[in-house]
PDB file of C-alpha atoms in Angstrom:
ATOM      1  CA  MET A1112      -6.835  22.757   9.571  1.00 66.00           C
ATOM      2  CA  ASN A1113      -6.533  22.488   5.899  1.00 81.00           C
ATOM      3  CA  ILE A1114      -6.729  19.401   3.963  1.00 87.00           C
ATOM      4  CA  VAL A1115      -4.810  20.542   2.025  1.00 88.00           C
ATOM      5  CA  GLY A1116      -2.301  21.405   2.750  1.00 88.00           C
ATOM      6  CA  ILE A1117      -2.312  17.943   5.000  1.00 90.00           C
ATOM      7  CA  VAL A1118      -2.737  15.817   1.752  1.00 92.00           C
ATOM      8  CA  MET A1119       0.099  17.437  -0.304  1.00 94.00           C
ATOM      9  CA  GLY A1120       3.010  17.182   3.113  1.00 94.00           C
ATOM     10  CA  GLY A1121       1.772  13.691   3.018  1.00 95.00           C
ATOM     11  CA  ILE A1122       2.184  13.230   0.008  1.00 96.00           C
ATOM     12  CA  PHE A1123       5.997  15.161  -0.219  1.00 97.00           C
ATOM     13  CA  ILE A1124       6.391  12.947   2.407  1.00 97.00           C
ATOM     14  CA  LEU A1125       5.982   9.309   1.281  1.00 97.00           C
ATOM     15  CA  SER A1126       7.413  10.094  -2.291  1.00 97.00           C
ATOM     16  CA  GLY A1127      10.827  11.910  -0.117  1.00 97.00           C
ATOM     17  CA  THR A1128      10.764   8.607   1.243  1.00 97.00           C
ATOM     18  CA  ILE A1129      10.285   6.326  -1.182  1.00 97.00           C
ATOM     19  CA  LEU A1130      12.983   8.314  -2.912  1.00 96.00           C
ATOM     20  CA  PHE A1131      15.687   7.171  -0.080  1.00 95.00           C
ATOM     21  CA  GLY A1132      14.896   4.586   0.160  1.00 95.00           C
ATOM     22  CA  LEU A1133      15.781   4.030  -4.101  1.00 94.00           C
ATOM     23  CA  VAL A1134      19.317   6.304  -3.647  1.00 92.00           C
ATOM     24  CA  HIS A1135      20.170   3.561  -0.451  1.00 88.00           C
ATOM     25  CA  LEU A1136      19.062   0.760  -2.611  1.00 90.00           C
ATOM     26  CA  ALA A1137      20.837   1.602  -5.803  1.00 87.00           C
ATOM     27  CA  ILE A1138      24.346   2.610  -3.545  1.00 86.00           C
ATOM     28  CA  ALA A1139      23.776  -0.756  -1.878  1.00 83.00           C
ATOM     29  CA  THR A1140      23.178  -2.223  -5.159  1.00 85.00           C
ATOM     30  CA  HIS A1141      26.828  -0.773  -6.356  1.00 80.00           C
ATOM     31  CA  GLY A1142      28.381  -1.758  -3.497  1.00 72.00           C
ATOM     32  CA  ALA A1143      27.950  -5.530  -3.471  1.00 68.00           C
ATOM     33  CA  GLY A1144      31.359  -6.861  -3.806  1.00 63.00           C
ATOM     34  CA  TYR A1145      33.575  -4.126  -3.087  1.00 65.00           C
ATOM     35  CA  GLN A1146      35.332  -3.133  -0.156  1.00 64.00           C
ATOM     36  CA  ILE A1147      33.915  -1.103   2.534  1.00 66.00           C
ATOM     37  CA  VAL A1148      34.025   2.800   1.372  1.00 72.00           C
ATOM     38  CA  SER A1149      32.300   5.408   2.291  1.00 77.00           C
ATOM     39  CA  MET A1150      28.887   6.481   1.743  1.00 79.00           C
ATOM     40  CA  ILE A1151      30.050   9.775   0.220  1.00 83.00           C
ATOM     41  CA  GLU A1152      32.013   7.874  -2.457  1.00 84.00           C
ATOM     42  CA  HIS A1153      29.347   5.854  -3.290  1.00 83.00           C
ATOM     43  CA  LEU A1154      27.330   8.864  -4.110  1.00 84.00           C
ATOM     44  CA  THR A1155      29.559   9.310  -6.636  1.00 86.00           C
ATOM     45  CA  VAL A1156      30.112   6.686  -8.622  1.00 85.00           C
ATOM     46  CA  THR A1157      26.483   6.247  -8.523  1.00 86.00           C
ATOM     47  CA  ASN A1158      25.867   9.877  -9.620  1.00 89.00           C
ATOM     48  CA  THR A1159      23.217  10.021  -6.876  1.00 90.00           C
ATOM     49  CA  TRP A1160      23.733  13.188  -5.082  1.00 92.00           C
ATOM     50  CA  LEU A1161      21.498  14.668  -6.286  1.00 94.00           C
ATOM     51  CA  PRO A1162      18.295  12.299  -6.104  1.00 94.00           C
ATOM     52  CA  TYR A1163      19.421  12.451  -2.100  1.00 93.00           C
ATOM     53  CA  ILE A1164      19.685  15.968  -1.929  1.00 95.00           C
ATOM     54  CA  LEU A1165      16.488  16.039  -3.177  1.00 96.00           C
ATOM     55  CA  SER A1166      14.321  13.510  -0.834  1.00 96.00           C
ATOM     56  CA  ILE A1167      15.718  14.761   2.251  1.00 96.00           C
ATOM     57  CA  ILE A1168      14.291  18.452   0.492  1.00 97.00           C
ATOM     58  CA  GLU A1169      11.279  16.993  -0.490  1.00 97.00           C
ATOM     59  CA  ILE A1170      10.685  15.355   3.447  1.00 97.00           C
ATOM     60  CA  LEU A1171      11.590  17.999   4.811  1.00 97.00           C
ATOM     61  CA  VAL A1172       8.380  20.845   2.768  1.00 96.00           C
ATOM     62  CA  GLY A1173       6.342  17.668   3.605  1.00 96.00           C
ATOM     63  CA  ILE A1174       6.722  18.140   7.342  1.00 95.00           C
ATOM     64  CA  ILE A1175       6.825  21.853   6.955  1.00 94.00           C
ATOM     65  CA  LEU A1176       3.161  21.701   5.160  1.00 93.00           C
ATOM     66  CA  ILE A1177       1.804  19.529   7.506  1.00 92.00           C
ATOM     67  CA  LEU A1178       2.827  21.900  10.701  1.00 91.00           C
ATOM     68  CA  GLY A1179       2.530  25.164   8.171  1.00 90.00           C
ATOM     69  CA  SER A1180      -1.431  23.948   7.561  1.00 88.00           C
ATOM     70  CA  ARG A1181      -2.686  22.951  11.588  1.00 81.00           C
ATOM     71  CA  ASN A1182      -5.523  25.643  12.457  1.00 70.00           C
ATOM     72  CA  HIS A1183      -3.669  28.135  15.284  1.00 60.00           C
ATOM     73  CA  ALA A1184      -7.149  29.918  15.905  1.00 52.00           C
ATOM     74  CA  LYS A1185      -9.064  30.325  19.576  1.00 58.00           C
ATOM     75  CA  PRO A1186     -11.566  27.538  19.391  1.00 61.00           C
ATOM     76  CA  ILE A1187     -15.124  29.311  19.848  1.00 67.00           C
ATOM     77  CA  GLU A1188     -15.671  28.851  23.382  1.00 69.00           C
ATOM     78  CA  GLU A1189     -19.980  28.246  23.519  1.00 68.00           C
ATOM     79  CA  GLU A1190     -22.053  29.906  26.304  1.00 60.00           C
TER      80      GLU A1190
END
């Protein structure tokens, strides 16, 4: 296993999840007291499209790094 890839993947997943949560927090606080509208409209009004998409990309990159860092070699058999 490549420990650097696993750690970097974990950091990407963690930072993407935090950013995703903060974007949803911003949308929820902006939408408090207003009429219920779609998520797309809140993303447009609060100008949070870029962080929203970036958070999803970070989570996917983290998953790819973790899955890609697994060692696919066969274990050495003892005789």
